[in-house]
GROMACS .gro file of C-alpha atoms in nm:
model
  334
    1UNK     CA    1   5.625  -3.526  -7.464
    2UNK     CA    2   5.690  -3.484  -7.830
    3UNK     CA    3   5.820  -3.178  -8.005
    4UNK     CA    4   5.615  -2.865  -7.989
    5UNK     CA    5   5.490  -2.730  -8.319
    6UNK     CA    6   5.577  -2.368  -8.396
    7UNK     CA    7   5.298  -2.150  -8.267
    8UNK     CA    8   5.106  -2.455  -8.150
    9UNK     CA    9   4.818  -2.397  -7.914
   10UNK     CA   10   4.807  -2.747  -7.775
   11UNK     CA   11   5.142  -2.889  -7.681
   12UNK     CA   12   5.302  -2.714  -7.386
   13UNK     CA   13   5.167  -2.889  -7.082
   14UNK     CA   14   4.931  -3.154  -6.960
   15UNK     CA   15   4.714  -3.131  -6.654
   16UNK     CA   16   4.394  -3.289  -6.536
   17UNK     CA   17   4.136  -3.204  -6.279
   18UNK     CA   18   3.808  -3.346  -6.160
   19UNK     CA   19   3.501  -3.140  -6.087
   20UNK     CA   20   3.204  -3.256  -5.890
   21UNK     CA   21   2.858  -3.248  -6.042
   22UNK     CA   22   2.585  -3.496  -5.959
   23UNK     CA   23   2.455  -3.546  -6.313
   24UNK     CA   24   2.769  -3.502  -6.520
   25UNK     CA   25   3.008  -3.769  -6.647
   26UNK     CA   26   3.349  -3.820  -6.491
   27UNK     CA   27   3.644  -3.699  -6.692
   28UNK     CA   28   3.997  -3.570  -6.681
   29UNK     CA   29   4.036  -3.225  -6.833
   30UNK     CA   30   4.346  -3.206  -7.048
   31UNK     CA   31   4.516  -2.870  -7.079
   32UNK     CA   32   4.803  -2.882  -7.323
   33UNK     CA   33   4.937  -2.531  -7.338
   34UNK     CA   34   4.577  -2.414  -7.335
   35UNK     CA   35   4.320  -2.249  -7.116
   36UNK     CA   36   3.981  -2.408  -7.161
   37UNK     CA   37   3.682  -2.181  -7.146
   38UNK     CA   38   3.457  -2.456  -7.272
   39UNK     CA   39   3.454  -2.612  -6.927
   40UNK     CA   40   3.455  -2.969  -6.810
   41UNK     CA   41   3.199  -3.215  -6.695
   42UNK     CA   42   3.191  -3.312  -6.333
   43UNK     CA   43   3.230  -3.624  -6.130
   44UNK     CA   44   3.081  -3.764  -5.817
   45UNK     CA   45   3.139  -4.052  -5.584
   46UNK     CA   46   3.059  -4.401  -5.714
   47UNK     CA   47   2.733  -4.436  -5.527
   48UNK     CA   48   2.563  -4.640  -5.798
   49UNK     CA   49   2.660  -4.853  -6.095
   50UNK     CA   50   2.517  -4.605  -6.343
   51UNK     CA   51   2.654  -4.291  -6.180
   52UNK     CA   52   2.981  -4.119  -6.263
   53UNK     CA   53   3.299  -4.163  -6.065
   54UNK     CA   54   3.554  -3.899  -5.976
   55UNK     CA   55   3.865  -3.854  -6.185
   56UNK     CA   56   4.207  -3.795  -6.039
   57UNK     CA   57   4.453  -3.522  -6.122
   58UNK     CA   58   4.774  -3.561  -6.316
   59UNK     CA   59   5.076  -3.343  -6.245
   60UNK     CA   60   5.069  -3.008  -6.415
   61UNK     CA   61   5.364  -2.926  -6.635
   62UNK     CA   62   5.492  -2.596  -6.768
   63UNK     CA   63   5.334  -2.254  -6.753
   64UNK     CA   64   5.091  -2.147  -7.022
   65UNK     CA   65   5.241  -1.797  -7.043
   66UNK     CA   66   5.352  -1.854  -7.401
   67UNK     CA   67   5.068  -2.080  -7.502
   68UNK     CA   68   4.739  -1.990  -7.656
   69UNK     CA   69   4.391  -2.041  -7.520
   70UNK     CA   70   4.108  -2.254  -7.643
   71UNK     CA   71   3.766  -2.104  -7.591
   72UNK     CA   72   3.581  -2.400  -7.736
   73UNK     CA   73   3.649  -2.760  -7.836
   74UNK     CA   74   3.526  -2.742  -8.192
   75UNK     CA   75   3.572  -2.578  -8.526
   76UNK     CA   76   3.429  -2.789  -8.809
   77UNK     CA   77   3.101  -2.691  -8.963
   78UNK     CA   78   2.838  -2.955  -8.900
   79UNK     CA   79   2.587  -3.090  -9.146
   80UNK     CA   80   2.239  -3.034  -9.006
   81UNK     CA   81   2.370  -2.902  -8.674
   82UNK     CA   82   2.161  -2.708  -8.428
   83UNK     CA   83   2.280  -2.461  -8.170
   84UNK     CA   84   2.398  -2.638  -7.852
   85UNK     CA   85   2.209  -2.564  -7.532
   86UNK     CA   86   2.401  -2.334  -7.301
   87UNK     CA   87   2.408  -2.227  -6.940
   88UNK     CA   88   2.220  -1.898  -6.961
   89UNK     CA   89   2.304  -1.809  -6.602
   90UNK     CA   90   2.676  -1.881  -6.624
   91UNK     CA   91   2.985  -1.691  -6.732
   92UNK     CA   92   2.992  -1.539  -7.076
   93UNK     CA   93   3.106  -1.755  -7.367
   94UNK     CA   94   3.236  -1.644  -7.706
   95UNK     CA   95   3.301  -1.966  -7.900
   96UNK     CA   96   3.643  -1.912  -8.055
   97UNK     CA   97   3.982  -2.080  -8.060
   98UNK     CA   98   4.260  -1.833  -7.989
   99UNK     CA   99   4.636  -1.813  -8.034
  100UNK     CA  100   4.907  -1.561  -7.951
  101UNK     CA  101   4.985  -1.312  -8.223
  102UNK     CA  102   5.328  -1.335  -8.390
  103UNK     CA  103   5.609  -1.137  -8.227
  104UNK     CA  104   5.578  -0.768  -8.297
  105UNK     CA  105   5.201  -0.781  -8.355
  106UNK     CA  106   4.949  -0.668  -8.097
  107UNK     CA  107   4.645  -0.861  -7.993
  108UNK     CA  108   4.528  -1.222  -8.008
  109UNK     CA  109   4.462  -1.430  -8.320
  110UNK     CA  110   4.127  -1.599  -8.380
  111UNK     CA  111   4.223  -1.947  -8.499
  112UNK     CA  112   3.874  -2.085  -8.544
  113UNK     CA  113   3.509  -1.999  -8.480
  114UNK     CA  114   3.246  -2.247  -8.365
  115UNK     CA  115   2.934  -2.273  -8.577
  116UNK     CA  116   2.628  -2.104  -8.421
  117UNK     CA  117   2.845  -1.948  -8.148
  118UNK     CA  118   2.811  -1.585  -8.038
  119UNK     CA  119   3.132  -1.513  -8.228
  120UNK     CA  120   2.996  -1.652  -8.554
  121UNK     CA  121   2.666  -1.470  -8.518
  122UNK     CA  122   2.856  -1.145  -8.463
  123UNK     CA  123   3.063  -1.203  -8.777
  124UNK     CA  124   3.405  -1.303  -8.641
  125UNK     CA  125   3.613  -1.515  -8.875
  126UNK     CA  126   3.935  -1.711  -8.851
  127UNK     CA  127   4.232  -1.479  -8.895
  128UNK     CA  128   4.081  -1.183  -8.711
  129UNK     CA  129   4.316  -1.030  -8.455
  130UNK     CA  130   4.143  -0.913  -8.136
  131UNK     CA  131   4.305  -0.598  -7.997
  132UNK     CA  132   4.067  -0.503  -7.715
  133UNK     CA  133   3.772  -0.646  -7.525
  134UNK     CA  134   3.563  -0.339  -7.455
  135UNK     CA  135   3.835  -0.082  -7.374
  136UNK     CA  136   4.090  -0.327  -7.228
  137UNK     CA  137   4.385  -0.424  -7.445
  138UNK     CA  138   4.456  -0.798  -7.474
  139UNK     CA  139   4.797  -0.952  -7.535
  140UNK     CA  140   4.743  -1.320  -7.458
  141UNK     CA  141   4.458  -1.561  -7.532
  142UNK     CA  142   4.408  -1.592  -7.156
  143UNK     CA  143   4.334  -1.217  -7.143
  144UNK     CA  144   4.039  -1.265  -7.380
  145UNK     CA  145   3.915  -1.574  -7.198
  146UNK     CA  146   3.928  -1.408  -6.857
  147UNK     CA  147   3.758  -1.088  -6.969
  148UNK     CA  148   3.483  -1.271  -7.153
  149UNK     CA  149   3.420  -1.522  -6.874
  150UNK     CA  150   3.405  -1.235  -6.622
  151UNK     CA  151   3.088  -1.122  -6.799
  152UNK     CA  152   2.754  -1.304  -6.786
  153UNK     CA  153   2.545  -1.476  -7.049
  154UNK     CA  154   2.337  -1.209  -7.222
  155UNK     CA  155   2.596  -0.937  -7.172
  156UNK     CA  156   2.718  -0.742  -7.473
  157UNK     CA  157   3.088  -0.679  -7.526
  158UNK     CA  158   3.271  -0.480  -7.789
  159UNK     CA  159   3.562  -0.646  -7.967
  160UNK     CA  160   3.810  -0.418  -8.138
  161UNK     CA  161   3.992  -0.622  -8.401
  162UNK     CA  162   4.211  -0.602  -8.707
  163UNK     CA  163   4.092  -0.754  -9.032
  164UNK     CA  164   4.246  -0.700  -9.371
  165UNK     CA  165   4.469  -0.422  -9.243
  166UNK     CA  166   4.188  -0.212  -9.097
  167UNK     CA  167   4.055  -0.187  -8.744
  168UNK     CA  168   3.689  -0.243  -8.673
  169UNK     CA  169   3.459  -0.270  -8.372
  170UNK     CA  170   3.223  -0.568  -8.350
  171UNK     CA  171   2.958  -0.597  -8.076
  172UNK     CA  172   2.899  -0.951  -7.949
  173UNK     CA  173   2.615  -1.072  -7.729
  174UNK     CA  174   2.755  -1.353  -7.514
  175UNK     CA  175   2.578  -1.675  -7.427
  176UNK     CA  176   2.648  -1.927  -7.154
  177UNK     CA  177   2.895  -2.207  -7.204
  178UNK     CA  178   2.744  -2.514  -7.377
  179UNK     CA  179   2.776  -2.869  -7.248
  180UNK     CA  180   3.103  -3.040  -7.355
  181UNK     CA  181   2.919  -3.327  -7.528
  182UNK     CA  182   2.708  -3.084  -7.726
  183UNK     CA  183   3.012  -2.880  -7.822
  184UNK     CA  184   3.182  -3.183  -7.975
  185UNK     CA  185   2.863  -3.286  -8.151
  186UNK     CA  186   2.820  -2.932  -8.276
  187UNK     CA  187   3.170  -2.942  -8.419
  188UNK     CA  188   3.181  -3.292  -8.567
  189UNK     CA  189   2.843  -3.462  -8.598
  190UNK     CA  190   2.763  -3.547  -8.958
  191UNK     CA  191   3.100  -3.421  -9.079
  192UNK     CA  192   3.386  -3.636  -9.210
  193UNK     CA  193   3.608  -3.747  -8.925
  194UNK     CA  194   3.943  -3.567  -8.914
  195UNK     CA  195   4.230  -3.755  -9.072
  196UNK     CA  196   4.468  -3.939  -8.845
  197UNK     CA  197   4.801  -3.766  -8.806
  198UNK     CA  198   5.105  -3.995  -8.770
  199UNK     CA  199   5.045  -4.248  -8.495
  200UNK     CA  200   5.275  -4.511  -8.346
  201UNK     CA  201   5.118  -4.855  -8.323
  202UNK     CA  202   5.139  -4.984  -7.966
  203UNK     CA  203   4.940  -5.305  -8.008
  204UNK     CA  204   4.701  -5.456  -8.256
  205UNK     CA  205   4.639  -5.322  -8.605
  206UNK     CA  206   4.632  -4.942  -8.635
  207UNK     CA  207   4.579  -4.810  -8.988
  208UNK     CA  208   4.785  -4.522  -9.118
  209UNK     CA  209   4.466  -4.347  -9.226
  210UNK     CA  210   4.099  -4.367  -9.134
  211UNK     CA  211   4.026  -4.405  -9.504
  212UNK     CA  212   4.162  -4.759  -9.478
  213UNK     CA  213   3.867  -4.839  -9.250
  214UNK     CA  214   3.594  -4.728  -9.490
  215UNK     CA  215   3.319  -4.988  -9.479
  216UNK     CA  216   3.382  -5.043  -9.106
  217UNK     CA  217   3.218  -4.883  -8.805
  218UNK     CA  218   3.497  -4.727  -8.599
  219UNK     CA  219   3.516  -4.625  -8.234
  220UNK     CA  220   3.809  -4.397  -8.153
  221UNK     CA  221   3.867  -4.354  -7.778
  222UNK     CA  222   4.111  -4.091  -7.649
  223UNK     CA  223   4.256  -4.193  -7.313
  224UNK     CA  224   4.560  -4.167  -7.087
  225UNK     CA  225   4.724  -4.404  -6.842
  226UNK     CA  226   4.680  -4.156  -6.554
  227UNK     CA  227   4.311  -4.094  -6.622
  228UNK     CA  228   4.086  -4.294  -6.387
  229UNK     CA  229   3.764  -4.246  -6.590
  230UNK     CA  230   3.953  -4.371  -6.897
  231UNK     CA  231   4.033  -4.693  -6.711
  232UNK     CA  232   3.668  -4.732  -6.621
  233UNK     CA  233   3.576  -4.735  -6.991
  234UNK     CA  234   3.806  -5.027  -7.074
  235UNK     CA  235   3.569  -5.316  -6.983
  236UNK     CA  236   3.297  -5.166  -7.202
  237UNK     CA  237   3.535  -5.115  -7.495
  238UNK     CA  238   3.663  -5.471  -7.453
  239UNK     CA  239   3.306  -5.598  -7.458
  240UNK     CA  240   3.229  -5.405  -7.775
  241UNK     CA  241   3.544  -5.539  -7.938
  242UNK     CA  242   3.456  -5.897  -7.844
  243UNK     CA  243   3.089  -5.863  -7.935
  244UNK     CA  244   3.102  -5.667  -8.259
  245UNK     CA  245   3.446  -5.707  -8.421
  246UNK     CA  246   3.321  -5.995  -8.633
  247UNK     CA  247   3.035  -5.772  -8.748
  248UNK     CA  248   3.262  -5.496  -8.870
  249UNK     CA  249   3.345  -5.283  -8.564
  250UNK     CA  250   3.698  -5.153  -8.511
  251UNK     CA  251   3.794  -5.007  -8.173
  252UNK     CA  252   4.110  -4.796  -8.149
  253UNK     CA  253   4.242  -4.634  -7.832
  254UNK     CA  254   4.458  -4.325  -7.887
  255UNK     CA  255   4.679  -4.184  -7.613
  256UNK     CA  256   4.941  -3.912  -7.589
  257UNK     CA  257   5.140  -4.139  -7.359
  258UNK     CA  258   5.472  -4.254  -7.505
  259UNK     CA  259   5.455  -4.597  -7.672
  260UNK     CA  260   5.630  -4.778  -7.386
  261UNK     CA  261   5.403  -4.620  -7.126
  262UNK     CA  262   5.097  -4.692  -7.338
  263UNK     CA  263   5.199  -5.054  -7.387
  264UNK     CA  264   5.252  -5.111  -7.015
  265UNK     CA  265   4.918  -4.949  -6.932
  266UNK     CA  266   4.733  -5.144  -7.200
  267UNK     CA  267   4.869  -5.471  -7.059
  268UNK     CA  268   4.790  -5.375  -6.700
  269UNK     CA  269   4.439  -5.268  -6.792
  270UNK     CA  270   4.377  -5.568  -7.018
  271UNK     CA  271   4.293  -5.369  -7.329
  272UNK     CA  272   4.196  -5.618  -7.600
  273UNK     CA  273   4.160  -5.367  -7.882
  274UNK     CA  274   4.415  -5.175  -8.092
  275UNK     CA  275   4.618  -4.903  -7.918
  276UNK     CA  276   4.807  -4.615  -8.079
  277UNK     CA  277   5.041  -4.354  -7.934
  278UNK     CA  278   5.004  -3.990  -8.037
  279UNK     CA  279   5.309  -3.848  -7.858
  280UNK     CA  280   5.307  -3.517  -8.046
  281UNK     CA  281   4.933  -3.472  -7.987
  282UNK     CA  282   4.858  -3.411  -8.354
  283UNK     CA  283   4.566  -3.652  -8.382
  284UNK     CA  284   4.439  -3.554  -8.038
  285UNK     CA  285   4.444  -3.192  -8.148
  286UNK     CA  286   4.245  -3.233  -8.469
  287UNK     CA  287   3.982  -3.436  -8.282
  288UNK     CA  288   3.965  -3.161  -8.016
  289UNK     CA  289   3.994  -3.419  -7.737
  290UNK     CA  290   4.039  -3.162  -7.461
  291UNK     CA  291   3.891  -3.391  -7.196
  292UNK     CA  292   3.954  -3.759  -7.135
  293UNK     CA  293   3.807  -3.996  -7.213
  294UNK     CA  294   3.660  -3.863  -7.536
  295UNK     CA  295   3.501  -4.111  -7.772
  296UNK     CA  296   3.395  -4.082  -8.136
  297UNK     CA  297   3.178  -4.320  -8.336
  298UNK     CA  298   3.248  -4.309  -8.709
  299UNK     CA  299   3.025  -4.474  -8.970
  300UNK     CA  300   3.131  -4.679  -9.268
  301UNK     CA  301   3.144  -4.366  -9.484
  302UNK     CA  302   3.392  -4.200  -9.249
  303UNK     CA  303   3.146  -3.954  -9.092
  304UNK     CA  304   3.117  -3.886  -8.720
  305UNK     CA  305   2.785  -4.014  -8.586
  306UNK     CA  306   2.831  -3.980  -8.211
  307UNK     CA  307   3.066  -3.826  -7.957
  308UNK     CA  308   3.089  -3.880  -7.582
  309UNK     CA  309   3.296  -3.678  -7.336
  310UNK     CA  310   3.386  -3.833  -7.002
  311UNK     CA  311   3.277  -4.159  -6.844
  312UNK     CA  312   2.906  -4.224  -6.801
  313UNK     CA  313   2.756  -4.573  -6.799
  314UNK     CA  314   2.429  -4.430  -6.931
  315UNK     CA  315   2.620  -4.248  -7.203
  316UNK     CA  316   2.804  -4.565  -7.299
  317UNK     CA  317   2.475  -4.753  -7.325
  318UNK     CA  318   2.340  -4.487  -7.559
  319UNK     CA  319   2.662  -4.500  -7.761
  320UNK     CA  320   2.638  -4.880  -7.789
  321UNK     CA  321   2.286  -4.840  -7.926
  322UNK     CA  322   2.426  -4.611  -8.195
  323UNK     CA  323   2.706  -4.859  -8.269
  324UNK     CA  324   2.454  -5.141  -8.306
  325UNK     CA  325   2.241  -4.933  -8.543
  326UNK     CA  326   2.542  -4.844  -8.758
  327UNK     CA  327   2.658  -5.205  -8.771
  328UNK     CA  328   2.308  -5.316  -8.869
  329UNK     CA  329   2.295  -5.062  -9.151
  330UNK     CA  330   2.646  -5.157  -9.263
  331UNK     CA  331   2.536  -5.520  -9.293
  332UNK     CA  332   2.243  -5.436  -9.519
  333UNK     CA  333   2.313  -5.499  -9.890
  334UNK     CA  334   2.378  -5.191 -10.099
   0.00000   0.00000   0.00000
């Protein structure tokens, strides 16, 4: 992998796992120096053409002892967003992104807070340093995640934290963990798409910035060569590229695989659209693509209009409907 950023919460290791759930899309959960409290969608056997198919696991790399934890895949405020539905009977959920505190400082840093999350409603803000969950001291992001998820939705916990040099106690009423699709939509829908970080072009035409694609409808698909559900999405993405490219659609596949690995996989899988390598994970990080595949649809003004986590043929059909609508609007005279 690429170089790790100082204090990064995303770049230590990569692992994937499949979970079984009859109605959930298939995906590979990516853990890059992170512990995901946001959860992952499931997978089931390919019993029908519209049903999800199980993902396979990639080898796990280094320990997350010195990494931080991610308690949600989100962080941007969302224009017109509503609170995502949650599992009210499941483990407690806080809705924050966490990182280890600098050496010599106690506690765990709040890196970001999801809009409409329990944390936001309780008044947590980025930069807070959590010292204790109830009476238990926390030293690593995983400590917070484990203590929060050990409680149930509806439970109330007390967070002792440092803010502005003074310690305060904030009570938080937990909710259940929202659906991964809804979390991404909560974070991004209606907001400007994050800027691309430096990408290496593997094949096709990959712009240096998304701004270069203003006036186009853009599909950005995060994938990996080892991710079976990602491979299952390729025929659909090829079809969209063939069907809509002349009408203003641009499809870009982004992978953290090294360029040579990505090129070999793209040839083997017959990817007809542009492919970029994100070996340092910078673009993957800002798009919060914690599970693969993760797909974003961006309108001609550069705003996110749809997001899909995992492989689901029904989900892809709904996404294509959104793509068609955006293309149709883009073709209308101003």
